[in-house]
Amino acid sequence: MSISTKPFSPAPFKPPFWLTNPHLQSILPKFFAPKAPTYRRVVEKDSLDESDIAYDFYDAHPIEASKNGDLEQTPLIVLFHGMEGSSDSHYARALAYQMHAQGWHFVVAHFRSCGGIPASGRVFYNAGDTGEVHYMLQNLSEKYANMYAVGVSLGGNALAKYMGEYEDKVLCKGAVVISAPVDMSSAALSMHSFLSHRIYTPYLLNPIIKKALANDITQEEIDSIKAVNRISDFDDIFTAPRHGYRSNNHYYQASSALPYLIKVTKPLLLISAKDDPFIGFTATPNDVSDSVTILDTEHGGHIGYLRYRSDEGRAKNNTNGKSSKFDINWIPETVSAYFNWIGVESRKK
């Protein structure tokens, strides 16, 4: 694999002025996502051998069992989703079809308690759990020779931290991270702003509270969790102590990817929008190694990047062939363009 000597220069993201609002960009994409593909689900134990986790595959072609131990050579793109995300998330669906169109295998590696499978151990979703990321890639490396990764939001922070923490021991050959809160303390402050707290906190917080309450927890934990109305409070009461951190501040400091980006040795693209209402501080060129490419866009919101096309430029829906003036394909197209740039060959039919 070789990186082009020319700088990575994808197609720019330029929505019309009436679609530049970051909240519209963050909220509307789920309404324009293609129908989920038919995934092939494999369920395995997590790295602690406590909870079941799901791998949802969208195969480029049937995988035949090897009789002599040979690994599958077609590239596998592994997606690490965001908080409360899954293979059904709008970005997962769009990425699945784009990667499939490139002739690559695609899989969503679910974190604990996600993908419709409850966590059965003490630990849940941990945005800094690089050991779990490494373990999932180890599982996949037993069948696939060429792996590349994509991380979104908190899953993107975990992947970016993994890339820097594990350095040359990283099992994927390259990665793209999208809308990741690589400085989790400032991201928490962003979520405390009036609009973010009112618009997004109930959407994100209610499901994780429901999952926590369904777990084996003490009455004291139940009473405390029911009283929270901010994600940072939930992290202080539940996430931090469950995962061995002293407080939410310790969790955010220890789990943030930003300090590790200077140590990344394999190709990594960081995509973030300057108007993202979630992510707080982002990486600058002085924060990262020469292996990292930073792509900051003026607009796009949080995992948004909703485009509006003219009649001449309408995009075909990946599921029924119908055209639409709106699409969320800028991220998938940019991901595949980056992987092509670092030397991954497309195998289009």
GROMACS .gro file of C-alpha atoms in nm:
model
  349
    1MET     CA    1   0.000   0.000   0.000
    2SER     CA    2   0.134   0.342  -0.093
    3ILE     CA    3   0.004   0.692  -0.033
    4SER     CA    4  -0.010   0.924  -0.334
    5THR     CA    5   0.249   1.201  -0.340
    6LYS     CA    6  -0.030   1.450  -0.412
    7PRO     CA    7  -0.229   1.590  -0.117
    8PHE     CA    8  -0.565   1.430  -0.053
    9SER     CA    9  -0.822   1.659  -0.214
   10PRO     CA   10  -1.178   1.523  -0.211
   11ALA     CA   11  -1.480   1.694  -0.361
   12PRO     CA   12  -1.574   1.990  -0.140
   13PHE     CA   13  -1.893   1.989   0.066
   14LYS     CA   14  -2.095   2.293  -0.037
   15PRO     CA   15  -2.462   2.284   0.065
   16PRO     CA   16  -2.693   2.568  -0.046
   17PHE     CA   17  -2.715   2.856   0.202
   18TRP     CA   18  -3.057   2.745   0.330
   19LEU     CA   19  -2.913   2.405   0.424
   20THR     CA   20  -2.606   2.527   0.612
   21ASN     CA   21  -2.772   2.537   0.955
   22PRO     CA   22  -2.578   2.285   1.168
   23HIS     CA   23  -2.889   2.159   1.345
   24LEU     CA   24  -3.064   2.088   1.015
   25GLN     CA   25  -2.750   1.911   0.899
   26SER     CA   26  -2.738   1.702   1.218
   27ILE     CA   27  -3.107   1.609   1.233
   28LEU     CA   28  -3.229   1.567   0.875
   29PRO     CA   29  -2.991   1.301   0.734
   30LYS     CA   30  -3.172   1.011   0.899
   31PHE     CA   31  -3.478   1.098   0.689
   32PHE     CA   32  -3.282   1.060   0.366
   33ALA     CA   33  -3.091   0.742   0.445
   34PRO     CA   34  -3.127   0.445   0.212
   35LYS     CA   35  -3.302   0.135   0.336
   36ALA     CA   36  -3.071  -0.089   0.539
   37PRO     CA   37  -2.909  -0.367   0.337
   38THR     CA   38  -2.957  -0.730   0.430
   39TYR     CA   39  -2.678  -0.789   0.677
   40ARG     CA   40  -2.522  -1.121   0.775
   41ARG     CA   41  -2.503  -1.121   1.154
   42VAL     CA   42  -2.235  -1.300   1.355
   43VAL     CA   43  -2.247  -1.288   1.736
   44GLU     CA   44  -1.932  -1.328   1.945
   45LYS     CA   45  -1.827  -1.261   2.304
   46ASP     CA   46  -1.660  -0.931   2.392
   47SER     CA   47  -1.297  -0.897   2.502
   48LEU     CA   48  -1.394  -0.970   2.865
   49ASP     CA   49  -1.595  -1.280   2.771
   50GLU     CA   50  -1.900  -1.128   2.941
   51SER     CA   51  -2.137  -0.974   2.685
   52ASP     CA   52  -2.240  -1.083   2.337
   53ILE     CA   53  -2.158  -0.838   2.061
   54ALA     CA   54  -2.285  -0.836   1.703
   55TYR     CA   55  -2.094  -0.807   1.379
   56ASP     CA   56  -2.323  -0.716   1.089
   57PHE     CA   57  -2.162  -0.794   0.752
   58TYR     CA   58  -2.256  -0.671   0.407
   59ASP     CA   59  -2.045  -0.899   0.191
   60ALA     CA   60  -1.910  -0.790  -0.146
   61HIS     CA   61  -1.931  -1.153  -0.252
   62PRO     CA   62  -1.991  -1.486  -0.075
   63ILE     CA   63  -1.713  -1.582   0.164
   64GLU     CA   64  -1.602  -1.937   0.106
   65ALA     CA   65  -1.450  -2.136   0.388
   66SER     CA   66  -1.079  -2.182   0.330
   67LYS     CA   67  -0.950  -2.537   0.346
   68ASN     CA   68  -0.583  -2.442   0.386
   69GLY     CA   69  -0.607  -2.142   0.615
   70ASP     CA   70  -0.584  -1.875   0.344
   71LEU     CA   71  -0.734  -1.541   0.443
   72GLU     CA   72  -0.994  -1.350   0.245
   73GLN     CA   73  -0.805  -1.095   0.031
   74THR     CA   74  -1.087  -0.857  -0.064
   75PRO     CA   75  -1.061  -0.550   0.164
   76LEU     CA   76  -1.291  -0.536   0.466
   77ILE     CA   77  -1.411  -0.196   0.587
   78VAL     CA   78  -1.495  -0.205   0.959
   79LEU     CA   79  -1.730   0.057   1.103
   80PHE     CA   80  -1.719   0.156   1.470
   81HIS     CA   81  -2.047   0.339   1.534
   82GLY     CA   82  -2.131   0.630   1.763
   83MET     CA   83  -2.326   0.647   2.089
   84GLU     CA   84  -2.649   0.449   2.055
   85GLY     CA   85  -2.557   0.378   1.694
   86SER     CA   86  -2.580   0.049   1.508
   87SER     CA   87  -2.583  -0.103   1.161
   88ASP     CA   88  -2.922   0.065   1.121
   89SER     CA   89  -2.783   0.418   1.169
   90HIS     CA   90  -2.816   0.644   0.867
   91TYR     CA   91  -2.440   0.672   0.819
   92ALA     CA   92  -2.395   0.294   0.847
   93ARG     CA   93  -2.651   0.232   0.573
   94ALA     CA   94  -2.496   0.489   0.339
   95LEU     CA   95  -2.143   0.360   0.403
   96ALA     CA   96  -2.253   0.000   0.350
   97TYR     CA   97  -2.378   0.068  -0.002
   98GLN     CA   98  -2.079   0.283  -0.099
   99MET     CA   99  -1.825   0.027   0.024
  100HIS     CA  100  -2.020  -0.249  -0.150
  101ALA     CA  101  -2.015  -0.045  -0.473
  102GLN     CA  102  -1.635  -0.031  -0.446
  103GLY     CA  103  -1.628  -0.411  -0.432
  104TRP     CA  104  -1.522  -0.416  -0.066
  105HIS     CA  105  -1.665  -0.613   0.224
  106PHE     CA  106  -1.828  -0.406   0.501
  107VAL     CA  107  -1.904  -0.482   0.865
  108VAL     CA  108  -2.045  -0.290   1.159
  109ALA     CA  109  -1.869  -0.397   1.479
  110HIS     CA  110  -2.113  -0.317   1.758
  111PHE     CA  111  -2.003  -0.201   2.098
  112ARG     CA  112  -2.152  -0.357   2.411
  113SER     CA  113  -2.528  -0.303   2.459
  114CYS     CA  114  -2.573  -0.191   2.096
  115GLY     CA  115  -2.724  -0.355   1.790
  116GLY     CA  116  -3.018  -0.492   1.985
  117ILE     CA  117  -2.810  -0.713   2.216
  118PRO     CA  118  -2.816  -0.615   2.586
  119ALA     CA  119  -2.492  -0.600   2.780
  120SER     CA  120  -2.469  -0.884   3.031
  121GLY     CA  121  -2.149  -0.778   3.206
  122ARG     CA  122  -2.055  -0.488   3.428
  123VAL     CA  123  -1.914  -0.265   3.153
  124PHE     CA  124  -2.104  -0.091   2.873
  125TYR     CA  125  -2.004   0.159   2.603
  126ASN     CA  126  -1.668   0.321   2.679
  127ALA     CA  127  -1.544   0.585   2.433
  128GLY     CA  128  -1.181   0.516   2.528
  129ASP     CA  129  -1.187   0.135   2.525
  130THR     CA  130  -0.914   0.075   2.270
  131GLY     CA  131  -0.867  -0.277   2.403
  132GLU     CA  132  -1.215  -0.366   2.279
  133VAL     CA  133  -1.143  -0.207   1.940
  134HIS     CA  134  -0.822  -0.410   1.911
  135TYR     CA  135  -1.001  -0.728   2.017
  136MET     CA  136  -1.274  -0.686   1.755
  137LEU     CA  137  -1.015  -0.627   1.485
  138GLN     CA  138  -0.825  -0.935   1.606
  139ASN     CA  139  -1.141  -1.142   1.565
  140LEU     CA  140  -1.188  -1.015   1.211
  141SER     CA  141  -0.820  -1.059   1.122
  142GLU     CA  142  -0.862  -1.434   1.161
  143LYS     CA  143  -1.054  -1.433   0.830
  144TYR     CA  144  -0.961  -1.108   0.653
  145ALA     CA  145  -0.613  -1.013   0.538
  146ASN     CA  146  -0.678  -0.648   0.450
  147MET     CA  147  -0.876  -0.439   0.697
  148TYR     CA  148  -0.953  -0.067   0.702
  149ALA     CA  149  -1.160   0.111   0.963
  150VAL     CA  150  -1.412   0.392   0.989
  151GLY     CA  151  -1.512   0.549   1.320
  152VAL     CA  152  -1.805   0.782   1.377
  153SER     CA  153  -1.858   1.023   1.670
  154LEU     CA  154  -1.766   0.849   2.000
  155GLY     CA  155  -1.672   0.538   1.802
  156GLY     CA  156  -1.446   0.766   1.600
  157ASN     CA  157  -1.277   0.889   1.917
  158ALA     CA  158  -1.217   0.529   2.025
  159LEU     CA  159  -1.072   0.443   1.684
  160ALA     CA  160  -0.852   0.754   1.667
  161LYS     CA  161  -0.719   0.686   2.018
  162TYR     CA  162  -0.652   0.325   1.916
  163MET     CA  163  -0.455   0.440   1.610
  164GLY     CA  164  -0.226   0.649   1.828
  165GLU     CA  165  -0.208   0.427   2.133
  166TYR     CA  166  -0.125   0.106   1.946
  167GLU     CA  167   0.095   0.274   1.682
  168ASP     CA  168   0.255   0.003   1.460
  169LYS     CA  169   0.053  -0.270   1.631
  170VAL     CA  170  -0.270  -0.136   1.482
  171LEU     CA  171  -0.444  -0.413   1.289
  172CYS     CA  172  -0.615  -0.196   1.027
  173LYS     CA  173  -0.406  -0.059   0.743
  174GLY     CA  174  -0.573   0.281   0.744
  175ALA     CA  175  -0.872   0.460   0.893
  176VAL     CA  176  -1.118   0.746   0.858
  177VAL     CA  177  -1.270   0.916   1.162
  178ILE     CA  178  -1.581   1.133   1.125
  179SER     CA  179  -1.731   1.390   1.363
  180ALA     CA  180  -1.529   1.259   1.658
  181PRO     CA  181  -1.512   1.442   1.995
  182VAL     CA  182  -1.138   1.387   2.029
  183ASP     CA  183  -1.135   1.624   2.327
  184MET     CA  184  -1.419   1.486   2.534
  185SER     CA  185  -1.416   1.752   2.806
  186SER     CA  186  -1.486   2.035   2.562
  187ALA     CA  187  -1.741   1.815   2.387
  188ALA     CA  188  -1.924   1.771   2.716
  189LEU     CA  189  -1.932   2.149   2.756
  190SER     CA  190  -2.073   2.183   2.404
  191MET     CA  191  -2.352   1.946   2.500
  192HIS     CA  192  -2.436   2.173   2.794
  193SER     CA  193  -2.523   2.463   2.564
  194PHE     CA  194  -2.892   2.552   2.557
  195LEU     CA  195  -2.977   2.424   2.208
  196SER     CA  196  -2.768   2.107   2.230
  197HIS     CA  197  -2.908   2.027   2.574
  198ARG     CA  198  -3.267   2.084   2.462
  199ILE     CA  199  -3.248   1.923   2.119
  200TYR     CA  200  -3.004   1.635   2.147
  201THR     CA  201  -2.964   1.532   2.511
  202PRO     CA  202  -3.306   1.360   2.546
  203TYR     CA  203  -3.250   1.175   2.217
  204LEU     CA  204  -2.913   1.039   2.332
  205LEU     CA  205  -2.964   1.014   2.706
  206ASN     CA  206  -3.300   0.839   2.733
  207PRO     CA  207  -3.190   0.517   2.555
  208ILE     CA  208  -2.871   0.478   2.759
  209ILE     CA  209  -3.063   0.540   3.084
  210LYS     CA  210  -3.313   0.273   2.980
  211LYS     CA  211  -3.031   0.027   2.912
  212ALA     CA  212  -2.861   0.105   3.242
  213LEU     CA  213  -3.182   0.058   3.440
  214ALA     CA  214  -3.235  -0.281   3.275
  215ASN     CA  215  -2.895  -0.396   3.395
  216ASP     CA  216  -2.812  -0.548   3.733
  217ILE     CA  217  -2.760  -0.227   3.932
  218THR     CA  218  -2.814  -0.121   4.290
  219GLN     CA  219  -3.114   0.078   4.411
  220GLU     CA  220  -2.879   0.367   4.485
  221GLU     CA  221  -2.761   0.363   4.122
  222ILE     CA  222  -3.122   0.345   4.003
  223ASP     CA  223  -3.223   0.649   4.207
  224SER     CA  224  -2.920   0.848   4.092
  225ILE     CA  225  -2.963   0.760   3.725
  226LYS     CA  226  -3.331   0.853   3.723
  227ALA     CA  227  -3.240   1.200   3.849
  228VAL     CA  228  -2.988   1.292   3.576
  229ASN     CA  229  -3.071   1.523   3.287
  230ARG     CA  230  -2.725   1.566   3.131
  231ILE     CA  231  -2.499   1.310   2.967
  232SER     CA  232  -2.205   1.430   3.178
  233ASP     CA  233  -2.405   1.354   3.494
  234PHE     CA  234  -2.479   1.004   3.366
  235ASP     CA  235  -2.109   0.956   3.289
  236ASP     CA  236  -2.019   1.068   3.642
  237ILE     CA  237  -2.273   0.840   3.809
  238PHE     CA  238  -2.259   0.535   3.585
  239THR     CA  239  -2.003   0.530   3.300
  240ALA     CA  240  -1.698   0.642   3.499
  241PRO     CA  241  -1.726   0.414   3.804
  242ARG     CA  242  -1.833   0.116   3.593
  243HIS     CA  243  -1.518   0.145   3.384
  244GLY     CA  244  -1.267   0.222   3.656
  245TYR     CA  245  -1.252   0.600   3.634
  246ARG     CA  246  -1.267   0.829   3.937
  247SER     CA  247  -1.515   1.073   3.784
  248ASN     CA  248  -1.653   1.196   3.454
  249ASN     CA  249  -1.358   1.438   3.436
  250HIS     CA  250  -1.113   1.148   3.470
  251TYR     CA  251  -1.309   0.948   3.210
  252TYR     CA  252  -1.299   1.235   2.959
  253GLN     CA  253  -0.932   1.310   3.018
  254ALA     CA  254  -0.820   0.947   2.995
  255SER     CA  255  -1.043   0.855   2.700
  256SER     CA  256  -0.983   1.149   2.467
  257ALA     CA  257  -0.798   1.067   2.146
  258LEU     CA  258  -0.638   1.411   2.103
  259PRO     CA  259  -0.316   1.345   2.301
  260TYR     CA  260  -0.254   1.024   2.103
  261LEU     CA  261  -0.284   1.165   1.751
  262ILE     CA  262   0.081   1.273   1.747
  263LYS     CA  263   0.179   0.904   1.770
  264VAL     CA  264  -0.031   0.768   1.479
  265THR     CA  265   0.186   0.571   1.234
  266LYS     CA  266  -0.070   0.447   0.981
  267PRO     CA  267  -0.285   0.658   0.745
  268LEU     CA  268  -0.568   0.835   0.925
  269LEU     CA  269  -0.815   1.092   0.793
  270LEU     CA  270  -0.998   1.314   1.044
  271ILE     CA  271  -1.319   1.468   0.908
  272SER     CA  272  -1.507   1.726   1.112
  273ALA     CA  273  -1.733   2.025   1.049
  274LYS     CA  274  -1.646   2.360   1.205
  275ASP     CA  275  -2.015   2.406   1.291
  276ASP     CA  276  -2.055   2.067   1.462
  277PRO     CA  277  -2.268   2.134   1.774
  278PHE     CA  278  -2.125   1.833   1.961
  279ILE     CA  279  -1.754   1.790   1.936
  280GLY     CA  280  -1.579   2.085   2.106
  281PHE     CA  281  -1.207   2.128   2.033
  282THR     CA  282  -1.070   1.953   1.724
  283ALA     CA  283  -0.718   1.858   1.622
  284THR     CA  284  -0.484   2.108   1.457
  285PRO     CA  285  -0.184   2.022   1.236
  286ASN     CA  286   0.047   2.064   1.537
  287ASP     CA  287  -0.150   1.798   1.728
  288VAL     CA  288  -0.105   1.516   1.479
  289SER     CA  289   0.167   1.306   1.319
  290ASP     CA  290   0.259   1.313   0.951
  291SER     CA  291   0.037   1.007   0.902
  292VAL     CA  292  -0.277   1.208   0.982
  293THR     CA  293  -0.473   1.417   0.733
  294ILE     CA  294  -0.713   1.677   0.873
  295LEU     CA  295  -1.022   1.766   0.672
  296ASP     CA  296  -1.221   2.048   0.834
  297THR     CA  297  -1.531   2.165   0.649
  298GLU     CA  298  -1.719   2.489   0.710
  299HIS     CA  299  -2.055   2.311   0.729
  300GLY     CA  300  -2.191   1.963   0.786
  301GLY     CA  301  -2.309   1.955   1.148
  302HIS     CA  302  -2.266   1.631   1.338
  303ILE     CA  303  -2.246   1.329   1.105
  304GLY     CA  304  -2.463   1.534   0.870
  305TYR     CA  305  -2.325   1.634   0.532
  306LEU     CA  306  -2.666   1.640   0.369
  307ARG     CA  307  -2.646   1.754   0.007
  308TYR     CA  308  -2.904   1.907  -0.223
  309ARG     CA  309  -2.861   1.830  -0.590
  310SER     CA  310  -2.997   2.009  -0.892
  311ASP     CA  311  -3.217   1.817  -1.135
  312GLU     CA  312  -2.905   1.738  -1.338
  313GLY     CA  313  -2.711   1.614  -1.038
  314ARG     CA  314  -2.964   1.400  -0.857
  315ALA     CA  315  -2.833   1.091  -0.684
  316LYS     CA  316  -2.982   0.750  -0.735
  317ASN     CA  317  -3.119   0.578  -0.428
  318ASN     CA  318  -2.915   0.267  -0.353
  319THR     CA  319  -3.220   0.053  -0.287
  320ASN     CA  320  -3.477   0.128  -0.554
  321GLY     CA  321  -3.300   0.326  -0.826
  322LYS     CA  322  -3.521   0.632  -0.774
  323SER     CA  323  -3.358   0.973  -0.781
  324SER     CA  324  -3.370   1.229  -0.503
  325LYS     CA  325  -3.258   1.588  -0.470
  326PHE     CA  326  -3.116   1.510  -0.123
  327ASP     CA  327  -2.845   1.260  -0.037
  328ILE     CA  328  -2.602   1.181   0.244
  329ASN     CA  329  -2.334   1.030   0.022
  330TRP     CA  330  -2.062   1.293   0.065
  331ILE     CA  331  -1.915   1.109   0.364
  332PRO     CA  332  -1.920   0.763   0.200
  333GLU     CA  333  -1.773   0.906  -0.121
  334THR     CA  334  -1.498   1.085   0.072
  335VAL     CA  335  -1.419   0.770   0.273
  336SER     CA  336  -1.383   0.559  -0.041
  337ALA     CA  337  -1.179   0.835  -0.210
  338TYR     CA  338  -0.938   0.839   0.085
  339PHE     CA  339  -0.898   0.463   0.085
  340ASN     CA  340  -0.830   0.479  -0.290
  341TRP     CA  341  -0.575   0.756  -0.222
  342ILE     CA  342  -0.382   0.541   0.027
  343GLY     CA  343  -0.372   0.257  -0.222
  344VAL     CA  344  -0.684   0.042  -0.170
  345GLU     CA  345  -0.798  -0.083  -0.508
  346SER     CA  346  -1.165  -0.072  -0.594
  347ARG     CA  347  -1.314  -0.392  -0.731
  348LYS     CA  348  -1.619  -0.251  -0.901
  349LYS     CA  349  -1.822  -0.494  -1.102
   0.00000   0.00000   0.00000
